Coordinates of C-alpha atoms in Angstrom, one line a residue:
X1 CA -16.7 -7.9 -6.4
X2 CA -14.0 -5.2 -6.6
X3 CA -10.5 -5.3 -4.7
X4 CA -11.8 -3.6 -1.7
X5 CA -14.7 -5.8 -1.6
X6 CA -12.6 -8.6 -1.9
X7 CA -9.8 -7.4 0.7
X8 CA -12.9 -6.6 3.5
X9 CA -14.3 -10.5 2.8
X10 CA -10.8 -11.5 3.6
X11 CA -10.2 -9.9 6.5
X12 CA -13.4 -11.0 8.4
X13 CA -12.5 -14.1 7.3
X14 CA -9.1 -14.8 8.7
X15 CA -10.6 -12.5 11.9
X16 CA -13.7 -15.2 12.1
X17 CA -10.9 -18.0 11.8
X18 CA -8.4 -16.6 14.2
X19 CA -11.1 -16.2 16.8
X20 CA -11.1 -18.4 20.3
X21 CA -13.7 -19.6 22.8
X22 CA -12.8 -19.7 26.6
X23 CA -10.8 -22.9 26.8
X24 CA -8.2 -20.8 24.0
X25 CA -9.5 -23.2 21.2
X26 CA -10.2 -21.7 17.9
X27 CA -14.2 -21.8 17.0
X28 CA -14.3 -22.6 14.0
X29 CA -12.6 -26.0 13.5
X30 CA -9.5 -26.3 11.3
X31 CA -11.7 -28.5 9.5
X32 CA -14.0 -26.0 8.5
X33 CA -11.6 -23.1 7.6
X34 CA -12.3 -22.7 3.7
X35 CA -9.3 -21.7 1.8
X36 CA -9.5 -18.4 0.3
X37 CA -9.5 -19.0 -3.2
X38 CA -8.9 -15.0 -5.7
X39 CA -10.0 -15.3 -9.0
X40 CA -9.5 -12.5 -11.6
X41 CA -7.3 -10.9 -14.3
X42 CA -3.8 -10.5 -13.9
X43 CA -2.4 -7.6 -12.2
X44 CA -5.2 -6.6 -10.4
X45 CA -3.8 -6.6 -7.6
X46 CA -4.8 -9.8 -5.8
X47 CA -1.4 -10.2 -3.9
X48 CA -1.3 -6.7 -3.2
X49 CA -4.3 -7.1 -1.1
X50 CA -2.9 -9.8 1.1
X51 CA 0.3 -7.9 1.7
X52 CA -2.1 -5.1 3.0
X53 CA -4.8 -7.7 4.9
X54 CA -1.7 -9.2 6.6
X55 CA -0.5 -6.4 8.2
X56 CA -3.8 -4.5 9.0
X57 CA -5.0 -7.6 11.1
X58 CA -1.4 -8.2 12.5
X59 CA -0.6 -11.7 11.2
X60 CA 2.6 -13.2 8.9
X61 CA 2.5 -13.7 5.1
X62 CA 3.9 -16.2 3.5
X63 CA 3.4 -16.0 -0.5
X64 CA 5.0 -18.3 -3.1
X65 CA 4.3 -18.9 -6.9
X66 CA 3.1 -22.0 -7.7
X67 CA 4.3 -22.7 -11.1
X68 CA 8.2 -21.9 -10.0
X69 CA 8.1 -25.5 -8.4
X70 CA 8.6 -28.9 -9.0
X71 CA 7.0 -32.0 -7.0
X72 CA 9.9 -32.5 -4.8
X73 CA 10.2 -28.8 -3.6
X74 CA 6.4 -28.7 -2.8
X75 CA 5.6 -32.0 -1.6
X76 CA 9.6 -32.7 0.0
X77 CA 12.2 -35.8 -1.1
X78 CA 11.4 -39.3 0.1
X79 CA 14.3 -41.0 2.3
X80 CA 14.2 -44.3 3.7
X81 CA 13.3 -44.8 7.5
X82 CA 13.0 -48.0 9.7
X83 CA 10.4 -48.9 11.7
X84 CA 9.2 -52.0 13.5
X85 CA 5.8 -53.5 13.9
X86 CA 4.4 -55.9 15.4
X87 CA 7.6 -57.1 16.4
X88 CA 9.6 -57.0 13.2
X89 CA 11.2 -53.9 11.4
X90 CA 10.6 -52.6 8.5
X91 CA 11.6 -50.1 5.6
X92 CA 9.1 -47.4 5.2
X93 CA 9.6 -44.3 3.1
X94 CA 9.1 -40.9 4.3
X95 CA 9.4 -37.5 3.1
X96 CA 11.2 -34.3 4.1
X97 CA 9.3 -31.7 4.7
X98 CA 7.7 -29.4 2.0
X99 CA 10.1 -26.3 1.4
X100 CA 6.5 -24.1 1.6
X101 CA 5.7 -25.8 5.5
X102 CA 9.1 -24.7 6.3
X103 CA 9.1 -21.6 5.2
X104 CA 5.9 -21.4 7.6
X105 CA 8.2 -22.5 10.2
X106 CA 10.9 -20.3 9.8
X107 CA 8.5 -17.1 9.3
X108 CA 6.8 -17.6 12.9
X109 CA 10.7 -18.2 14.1
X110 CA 11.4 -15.3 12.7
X111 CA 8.9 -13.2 13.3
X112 CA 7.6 -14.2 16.9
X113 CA 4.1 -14.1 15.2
X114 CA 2.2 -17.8 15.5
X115 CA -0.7 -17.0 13.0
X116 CA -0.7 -16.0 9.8
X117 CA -1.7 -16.4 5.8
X118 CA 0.0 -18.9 3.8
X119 CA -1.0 -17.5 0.2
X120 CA -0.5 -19.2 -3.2
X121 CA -0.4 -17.9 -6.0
X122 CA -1.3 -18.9 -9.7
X123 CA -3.0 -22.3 -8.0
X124 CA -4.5 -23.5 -11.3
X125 CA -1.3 -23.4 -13.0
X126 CA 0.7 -25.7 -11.3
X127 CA 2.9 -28.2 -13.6
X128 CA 0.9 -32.0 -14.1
X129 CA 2.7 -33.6 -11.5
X130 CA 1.8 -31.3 -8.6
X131 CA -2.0 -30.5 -9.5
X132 CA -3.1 -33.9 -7.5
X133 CA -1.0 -31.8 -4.3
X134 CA -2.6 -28.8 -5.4
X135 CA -6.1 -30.4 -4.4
X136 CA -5.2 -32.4 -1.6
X137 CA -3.6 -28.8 -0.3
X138 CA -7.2 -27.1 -0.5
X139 CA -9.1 -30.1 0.7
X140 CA -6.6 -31.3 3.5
X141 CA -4.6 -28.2 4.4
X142 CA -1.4 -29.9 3.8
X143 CA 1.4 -30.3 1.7
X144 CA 2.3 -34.3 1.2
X145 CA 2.8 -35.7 5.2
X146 CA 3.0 -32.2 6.2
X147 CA 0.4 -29.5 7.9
X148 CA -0.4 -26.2 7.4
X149 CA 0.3 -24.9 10.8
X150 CA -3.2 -24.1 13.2
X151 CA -3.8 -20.6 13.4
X152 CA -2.8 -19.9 9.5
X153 CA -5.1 -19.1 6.9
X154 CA -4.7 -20.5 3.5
X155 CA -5.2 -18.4 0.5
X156 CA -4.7 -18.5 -2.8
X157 CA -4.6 -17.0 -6.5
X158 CA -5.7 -17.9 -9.7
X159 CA -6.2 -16.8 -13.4
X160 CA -9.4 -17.9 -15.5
X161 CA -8.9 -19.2 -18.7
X162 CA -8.8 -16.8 -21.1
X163 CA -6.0 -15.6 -19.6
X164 CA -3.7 -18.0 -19.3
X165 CA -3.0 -21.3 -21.4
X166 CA -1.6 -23.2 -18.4
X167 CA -4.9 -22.7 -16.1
X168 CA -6.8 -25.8 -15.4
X169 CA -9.9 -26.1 -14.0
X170 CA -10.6 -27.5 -10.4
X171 CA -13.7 -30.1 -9.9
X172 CA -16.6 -29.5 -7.8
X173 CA -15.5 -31.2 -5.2
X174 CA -12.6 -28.8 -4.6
X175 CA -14.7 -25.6 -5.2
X176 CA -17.1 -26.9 -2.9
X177 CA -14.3 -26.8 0.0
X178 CA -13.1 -23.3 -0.6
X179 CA -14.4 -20.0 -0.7
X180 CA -14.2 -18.5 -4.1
X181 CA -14.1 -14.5 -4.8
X182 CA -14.3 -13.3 -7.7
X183 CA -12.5 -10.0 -8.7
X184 CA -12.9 -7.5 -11.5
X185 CA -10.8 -4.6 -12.3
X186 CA -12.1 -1.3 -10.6
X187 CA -10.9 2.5 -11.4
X188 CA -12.7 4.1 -8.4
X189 CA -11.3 1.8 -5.6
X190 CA -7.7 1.6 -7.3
X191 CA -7.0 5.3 -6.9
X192 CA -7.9 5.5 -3.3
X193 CA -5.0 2.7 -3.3
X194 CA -3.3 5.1 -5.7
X195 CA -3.1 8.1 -4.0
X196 CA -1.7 6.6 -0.8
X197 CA 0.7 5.0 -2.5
X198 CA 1.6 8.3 -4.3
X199 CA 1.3 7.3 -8.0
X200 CA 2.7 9.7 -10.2
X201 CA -0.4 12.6 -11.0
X202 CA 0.4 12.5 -14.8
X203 CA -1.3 8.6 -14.2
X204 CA -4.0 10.0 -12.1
X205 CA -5.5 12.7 -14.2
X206 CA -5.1 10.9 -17.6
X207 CA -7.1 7.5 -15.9
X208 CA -9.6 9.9 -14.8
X209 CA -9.9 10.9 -18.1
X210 CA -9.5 7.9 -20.1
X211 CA -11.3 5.6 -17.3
X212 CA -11.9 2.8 -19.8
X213 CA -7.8 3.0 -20.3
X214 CA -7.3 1.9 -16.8
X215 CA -7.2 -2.2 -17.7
X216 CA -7.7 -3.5 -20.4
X217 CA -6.9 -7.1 -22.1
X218 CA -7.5 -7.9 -25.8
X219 CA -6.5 -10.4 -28.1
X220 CA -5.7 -9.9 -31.6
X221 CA -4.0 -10.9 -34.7
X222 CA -0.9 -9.7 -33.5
X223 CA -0.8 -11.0 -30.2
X224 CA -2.1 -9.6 -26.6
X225 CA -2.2 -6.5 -26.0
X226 CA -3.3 -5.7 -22.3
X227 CA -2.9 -2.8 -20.1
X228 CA -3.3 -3.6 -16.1
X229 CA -3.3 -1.8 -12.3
X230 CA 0.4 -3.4 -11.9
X231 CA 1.7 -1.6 -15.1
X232 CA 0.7 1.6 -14.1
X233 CA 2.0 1.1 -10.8
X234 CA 5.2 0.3 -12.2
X235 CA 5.3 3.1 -15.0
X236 CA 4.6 5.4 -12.0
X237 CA 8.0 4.7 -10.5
X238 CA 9.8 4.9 -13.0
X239 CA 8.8 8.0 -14.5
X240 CA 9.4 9.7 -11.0
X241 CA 13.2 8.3 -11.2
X242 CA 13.5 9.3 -14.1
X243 CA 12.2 13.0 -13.5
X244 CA 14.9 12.4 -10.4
X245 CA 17.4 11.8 -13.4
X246 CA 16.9 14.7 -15.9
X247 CA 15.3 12.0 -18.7
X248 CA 12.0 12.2 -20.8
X249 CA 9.9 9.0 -20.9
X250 CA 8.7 8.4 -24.4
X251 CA 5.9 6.1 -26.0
X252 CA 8.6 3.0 -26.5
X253 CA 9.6 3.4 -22.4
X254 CA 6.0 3.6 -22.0
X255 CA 4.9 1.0 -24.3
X256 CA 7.2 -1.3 -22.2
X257 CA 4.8 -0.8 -18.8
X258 CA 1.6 -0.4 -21.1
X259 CA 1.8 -3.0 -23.6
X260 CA -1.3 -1.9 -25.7
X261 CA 0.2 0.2 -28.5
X262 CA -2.7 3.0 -28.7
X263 CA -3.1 3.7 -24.6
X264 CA 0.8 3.8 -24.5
X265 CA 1.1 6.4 -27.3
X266 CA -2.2 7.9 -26.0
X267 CA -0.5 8.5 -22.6
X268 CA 2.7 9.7 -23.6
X269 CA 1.0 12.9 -25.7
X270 CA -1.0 13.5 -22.3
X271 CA 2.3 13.1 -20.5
X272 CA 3.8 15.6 -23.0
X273 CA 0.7 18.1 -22.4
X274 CA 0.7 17.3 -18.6
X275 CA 4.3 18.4 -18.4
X276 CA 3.5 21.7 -20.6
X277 CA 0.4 22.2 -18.3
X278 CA 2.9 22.1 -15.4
X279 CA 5.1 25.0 -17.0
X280 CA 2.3 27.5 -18.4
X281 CA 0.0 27.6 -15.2
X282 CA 2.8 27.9 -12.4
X283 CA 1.3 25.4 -10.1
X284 CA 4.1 26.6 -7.6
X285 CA 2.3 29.6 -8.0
X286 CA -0.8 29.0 -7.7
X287 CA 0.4 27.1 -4.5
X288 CA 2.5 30.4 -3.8
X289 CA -0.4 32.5 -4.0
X290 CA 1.4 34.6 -6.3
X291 CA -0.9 33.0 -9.3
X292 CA -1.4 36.0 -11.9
X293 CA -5.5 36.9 -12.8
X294 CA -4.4 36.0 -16.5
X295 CA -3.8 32.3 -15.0
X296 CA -6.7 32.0 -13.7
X297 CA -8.7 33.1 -16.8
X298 CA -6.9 31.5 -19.0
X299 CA -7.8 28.4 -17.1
X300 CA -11.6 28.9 -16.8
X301 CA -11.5 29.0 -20.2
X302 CA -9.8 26.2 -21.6
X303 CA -10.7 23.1 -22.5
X304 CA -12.6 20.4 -19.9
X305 CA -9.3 17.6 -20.3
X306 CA -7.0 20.8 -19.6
X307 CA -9.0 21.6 -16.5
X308 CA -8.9 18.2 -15.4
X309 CA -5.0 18.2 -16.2
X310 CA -4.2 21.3 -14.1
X311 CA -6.6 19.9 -10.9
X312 CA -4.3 17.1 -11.2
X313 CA -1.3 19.1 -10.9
X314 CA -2.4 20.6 -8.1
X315 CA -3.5 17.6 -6.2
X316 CA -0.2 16.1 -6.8
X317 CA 1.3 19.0 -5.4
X318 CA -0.9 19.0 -2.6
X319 CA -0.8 15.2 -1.8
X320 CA 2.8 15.1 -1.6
X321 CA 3.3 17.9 0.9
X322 CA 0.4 16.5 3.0
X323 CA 2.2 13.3 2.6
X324 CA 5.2 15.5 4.3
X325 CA 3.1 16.6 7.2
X326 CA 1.5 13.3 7.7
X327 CA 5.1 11.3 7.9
X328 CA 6.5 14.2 10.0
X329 CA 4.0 13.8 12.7
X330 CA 4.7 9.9 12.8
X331 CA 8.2 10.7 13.2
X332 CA 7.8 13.2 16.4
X333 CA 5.1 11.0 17.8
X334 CA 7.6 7.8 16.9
X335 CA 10.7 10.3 18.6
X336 CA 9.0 11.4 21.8
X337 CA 7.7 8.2 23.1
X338 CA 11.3 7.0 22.7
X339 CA 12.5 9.9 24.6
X340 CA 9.7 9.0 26.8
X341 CA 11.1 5.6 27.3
X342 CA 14.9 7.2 27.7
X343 CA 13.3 9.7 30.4
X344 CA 11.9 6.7 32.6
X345 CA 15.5 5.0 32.3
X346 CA 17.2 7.9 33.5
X347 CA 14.7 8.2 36.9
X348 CA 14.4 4.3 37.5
X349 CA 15.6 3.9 40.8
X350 CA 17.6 0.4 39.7
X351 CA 19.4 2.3 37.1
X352 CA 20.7 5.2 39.1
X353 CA 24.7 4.0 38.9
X354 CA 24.1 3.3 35.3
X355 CA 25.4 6.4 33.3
X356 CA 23.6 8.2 30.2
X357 CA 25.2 6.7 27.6
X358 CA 24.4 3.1 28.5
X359 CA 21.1 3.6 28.8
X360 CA 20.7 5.4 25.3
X361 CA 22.6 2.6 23.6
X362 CA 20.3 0.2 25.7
X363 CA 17.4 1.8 24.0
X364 CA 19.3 2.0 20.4
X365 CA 19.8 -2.0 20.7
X366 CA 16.9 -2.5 21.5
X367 CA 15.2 -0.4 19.3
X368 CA 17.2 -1.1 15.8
X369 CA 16.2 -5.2 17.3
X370 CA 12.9 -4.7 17.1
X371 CA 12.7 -2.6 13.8
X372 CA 14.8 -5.9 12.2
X373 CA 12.0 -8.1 13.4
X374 CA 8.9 -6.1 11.9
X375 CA 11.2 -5.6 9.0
X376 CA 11.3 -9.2 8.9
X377 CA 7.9 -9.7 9.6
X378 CA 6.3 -7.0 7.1
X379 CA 3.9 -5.7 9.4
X380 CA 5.0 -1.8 8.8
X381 CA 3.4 -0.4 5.6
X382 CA 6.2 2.4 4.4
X383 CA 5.4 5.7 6.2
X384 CA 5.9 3.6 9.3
X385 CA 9.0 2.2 8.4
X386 CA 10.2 5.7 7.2
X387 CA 9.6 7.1 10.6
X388 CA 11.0 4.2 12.4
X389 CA 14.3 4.4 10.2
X390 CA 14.3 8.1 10.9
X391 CA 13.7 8.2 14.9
X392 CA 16.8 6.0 14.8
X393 CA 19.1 8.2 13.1
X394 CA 17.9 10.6 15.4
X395 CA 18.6 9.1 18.3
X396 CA 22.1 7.9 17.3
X397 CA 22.4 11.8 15.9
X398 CA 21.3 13.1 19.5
X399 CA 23.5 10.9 21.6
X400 CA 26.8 11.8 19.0
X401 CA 25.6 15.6 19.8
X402 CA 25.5 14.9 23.5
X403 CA 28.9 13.4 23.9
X404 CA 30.4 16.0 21.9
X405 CA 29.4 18.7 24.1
X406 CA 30.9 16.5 27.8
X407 CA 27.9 16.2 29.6
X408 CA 27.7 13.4 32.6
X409 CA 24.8 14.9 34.5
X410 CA 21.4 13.0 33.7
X411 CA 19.1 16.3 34.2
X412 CA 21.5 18.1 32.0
X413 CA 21.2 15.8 29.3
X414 CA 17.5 15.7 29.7
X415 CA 17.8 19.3 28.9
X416 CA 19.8 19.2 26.2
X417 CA 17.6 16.4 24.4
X418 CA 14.4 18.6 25.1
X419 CA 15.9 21.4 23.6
X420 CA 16.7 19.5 20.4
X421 CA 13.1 18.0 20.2
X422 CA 11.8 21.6 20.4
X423 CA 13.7 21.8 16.6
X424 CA 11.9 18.6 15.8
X425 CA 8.5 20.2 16.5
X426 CA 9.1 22.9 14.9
X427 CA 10.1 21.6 11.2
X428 CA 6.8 19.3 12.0
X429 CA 4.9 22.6 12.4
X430 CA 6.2 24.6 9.3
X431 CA 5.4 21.5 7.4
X432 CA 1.5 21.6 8.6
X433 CA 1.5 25.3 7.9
X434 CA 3.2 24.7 4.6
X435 CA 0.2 22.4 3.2
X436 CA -2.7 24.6 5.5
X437 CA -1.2 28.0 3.4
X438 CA -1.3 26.1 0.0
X439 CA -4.7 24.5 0.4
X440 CA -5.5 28.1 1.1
X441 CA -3.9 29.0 -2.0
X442 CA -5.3 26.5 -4.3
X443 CA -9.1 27.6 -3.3
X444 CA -8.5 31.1 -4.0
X445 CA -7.4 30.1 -7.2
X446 CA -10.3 28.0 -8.2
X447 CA -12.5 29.9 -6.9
X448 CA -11.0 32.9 -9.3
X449 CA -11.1 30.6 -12.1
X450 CA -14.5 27.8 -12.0
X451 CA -16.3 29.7 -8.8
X452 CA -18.5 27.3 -7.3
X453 CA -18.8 25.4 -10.4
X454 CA -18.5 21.6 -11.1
X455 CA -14.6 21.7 -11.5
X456 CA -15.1 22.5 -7.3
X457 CA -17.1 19.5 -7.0
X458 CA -13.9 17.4 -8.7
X459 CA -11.5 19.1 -6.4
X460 CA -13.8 18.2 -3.1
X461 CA -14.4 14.8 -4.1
X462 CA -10.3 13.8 -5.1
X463 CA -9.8 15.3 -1.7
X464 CA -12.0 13.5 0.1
X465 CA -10.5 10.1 -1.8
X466 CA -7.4 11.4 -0.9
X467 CA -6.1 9.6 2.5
X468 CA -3.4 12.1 2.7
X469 CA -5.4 15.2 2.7
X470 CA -8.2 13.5 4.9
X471 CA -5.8 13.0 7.5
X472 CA -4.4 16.5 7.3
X473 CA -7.6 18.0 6.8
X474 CA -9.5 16.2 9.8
X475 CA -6.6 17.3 12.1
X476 CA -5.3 20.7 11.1
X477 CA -9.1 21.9 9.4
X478 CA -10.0 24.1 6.4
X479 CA -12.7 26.1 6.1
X480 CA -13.2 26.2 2.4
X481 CA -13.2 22.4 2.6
X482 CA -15.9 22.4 4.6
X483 CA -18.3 24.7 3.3
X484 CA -17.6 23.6 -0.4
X485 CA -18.1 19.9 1.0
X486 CA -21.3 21.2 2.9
X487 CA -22.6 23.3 -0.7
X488 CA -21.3 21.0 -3.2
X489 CA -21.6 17.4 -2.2
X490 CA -25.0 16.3 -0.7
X491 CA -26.2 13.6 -2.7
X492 CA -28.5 14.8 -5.3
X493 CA -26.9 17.9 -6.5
X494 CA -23.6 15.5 -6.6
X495 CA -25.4 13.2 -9.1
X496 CA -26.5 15.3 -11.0
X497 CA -23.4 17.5 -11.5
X498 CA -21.2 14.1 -11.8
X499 CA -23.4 12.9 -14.6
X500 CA -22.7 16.3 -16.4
X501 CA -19.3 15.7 -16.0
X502 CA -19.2 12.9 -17.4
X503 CA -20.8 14.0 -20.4
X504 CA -18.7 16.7 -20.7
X505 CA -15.7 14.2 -20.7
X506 CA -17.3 12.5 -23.0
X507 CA -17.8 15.6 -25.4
X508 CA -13.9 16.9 -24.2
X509 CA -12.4 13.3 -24.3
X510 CA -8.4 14.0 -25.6
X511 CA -8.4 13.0 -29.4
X512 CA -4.6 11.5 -29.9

């Protein structure tokens, strides 16, 4: 199954094993909670997922590497104890307790949270001396005299063979206690992953070009060459810091992140052409709606992979301002119920003789002691954490601007906040009508250039993947979206037009 498939299995797993009967005992027995066992490729993306399944279903994550230790840190150190039986004592060796329990331990401690997902990863790679631990881990939920914790999942990670030299290969009995996914690699469901995580749109357009150049894992005469999801993720950031930083990425910066000599050359003449594309068509133009009808022609003309190249451009454009509007609304929604909160303080009746300024620190403490905690706990994916970090500067920023101006009066201050909330509201509003006017914009130039033609169908469908411009769409609107969705994209006439895409790809495909 694909990553998606794979993180939905997961999910309704540890839901299914976190779930109680009426006496607040967990239904299915510890003893029949399978361990999660990921197989696939490297870099797909398998850790990824439970980073993501953790904090969707509100649980703790726990995630070593395997193969960086030894028996001792695993299973703990022996120490001698004294005990007596049956009337006489003895010596009897015990161990401490495995640095992975503890770490259990210390993450509910730290965390508040009592359930969670203990993951390993790289299971079938562990060194000789831990692989008997390894089994008795799957089998027996524990790690030497030590349990896994009730109420945590147990997942791990492995490699197949041909992959990895170290990989060994469990027994039946093991597989037969587990519950074993297999993953592949899959283009489709990584760039819906992609686009939320705003991977740079030079990436984007060339993969949806070059699909096949998406992952890829050969072995030759030379050595491996592989190209995977986590080097593309990487080459994405730094080829926006280094945009931040005035410097060119070339094939041997690329060929670091891509290690497949051909795909990294490959991309770094798109990347050239994807930059050039950038400068001839004026996508702040076009966003503008000051686009010139020579743009637009010259466009409808050109070549399929340059058609392909400019939509990309303009999505990227677009993503990233709806990505704007989307983290500006959590951080007025975040602000006002904080406000909210600081309103009620003010009218409690038991903190009438408390002034202002106590009760907004009160709410700062308390605040900045809760963000530490789901910090800690990595329950906030980073929009959220953006908006949290935010709303606190605010608020620090908001009391500093109260103080200056000698206010005492409770009402007054009230006032004073509300006022500078209305400015908060308003940049949240000129970002939404930013991203409505340059939607707008970005039709009317299509529609110049392609009409109602199959490059329309391409800029529907990457919006609707899009979980930026969903959200922005489905709550501010747009009525070319909708009647190019409701014209273009029922289901037969999409199949057929995709198909002739493809072909046309095909026929187009970038010769470097």
């Amino acid at each position: 199954m694909n990553i998606k498939q794979a993180k939905e299995e997961i999910q309704r797993a540890i839901q299914a094993y976190l779930l109680k009967n009426e006496f607040d005992e967990y239904m299915i027995p510890r003893v029949r909670q399978r361990p999660v066992l990921l197989m696939g490729a490297p870099g797909i993306g398998k850790t990824a997922i439970m980073e993501q399944v953790a904090r969707e279903c509100g649980v703790a994550l726990v995630s070593y590497s395997i193969t960086h230790h030894t028996r001792q840190s695993a299973i703990g150190l022996p120490f001698i104890s004294h005990k007596e039986y049956g009337g006489k004592e003895y010596a009897v060796t015990e161990y401490t307790m495995s640095e992975i329990i503890a770490s259990v331990y210390n993450k509910m401690e730290e965390t508040g949270l009592s359930e969670g997902i203990l993951f390993i990863d790289e299971i079938n790679c562990a060194s000789e001396t831990l692989a008997p631990a390894m089994l008795q881990f799957l089998q027996a939920k524990t790690f030497g005299a030590h349990r896994v914790p009730d109420g945590w999942l147990i997942a791990a990670a492995g490699n197949p063979p041909e992959y990895n030299k170290s990989v060994r290969e469990f027994d039946v009995v093991t597989l037969d206690r587990v519950k074993k996914i297999e993953v592949e690699p899959d283009f489709q469901v990584w760039k819906e992953y992609a686009y939320k995580h705003s991977i740079h749109g030079a990436i984007l357009s060339y993969l949806e070009i070059k699909k096949n150049h998406f992952y890829a894992m050969e072995n030759t005469v030379d050595g491996k060459k592989f190209v995977t999801p986590r080097g593309w993720e990487d080459l994405s950031t730094i080829l926006k810091v280094y945009e931040t930083m005035g410097i060119t990425a070339d094939a041997g910066m690329i060929l670091q992140y891509l290690q497949h000599q051909k795909i990294a050359r490959d991309f770094a003449n798109y990347l050239d052409l994807y930059n050039k594309y950038k400068t001839d068509y004026h996508v702040e133009d076009i966003l503008n709606g000051t686009f010139t009808e020579q743009s637009a022609a010259k466009l409808a003309s050109a070549p399929f992979d340059e058609k392909l190249s400019v939509l990309g451009l303009i999505l990227s454009r677009l993503s990233d301002d709806f990505k704007l509007a989307y983290e500006g609304d959590l951080f007025t929604t975040e602000l006002h119920q904080a406000l909210v909160e600081l309103k009620e303080r003010f009218h409690n009746p038991y903190c009438k003789d408390t002034s202002w300024d106590k009760l907004f620190e009160g709410l700062l403490e308390e605040k900045e002691t809760a963000f530490a905690k789901e910090q800690k706990s990595d329950l906030l994916d980073q929009s959220t954490k953006k908006s949290r970090r935010m709303t606190i500067e605010r608020l620090y920023a908001l009391e500093k601007e109260i103080k200056s101006l000698g206010i005492s009066d409770k009402d007054k201050v009230f006032e004073e906040i509300r006022a500078s909330f209305a400015k908060d509201i308003s940049h949240r509003e000129q970002l939404i009508e930013t991203g409505t006017k340059e939607l707008e914009n970005a039709f009317h130039f299509l529609e110049e250039a392609f009409g109602a033609g199959q490059e329309m169908v391409i800029f529907i469908t990457e919006l609707t993947t899009n979980f930026y411009s969903v959200k922005f769409i489905s709550e501010n609107g747009s009525e070319k979206y909708y009647q190019y969705n409701k014209e273009l994209l029922f289901d037969e006439k999409q199949k057929t037009i995709l198909k002739d895409i493809q072909s046309a790809k095909a026929e187009g495909a970038l010769l470097f």
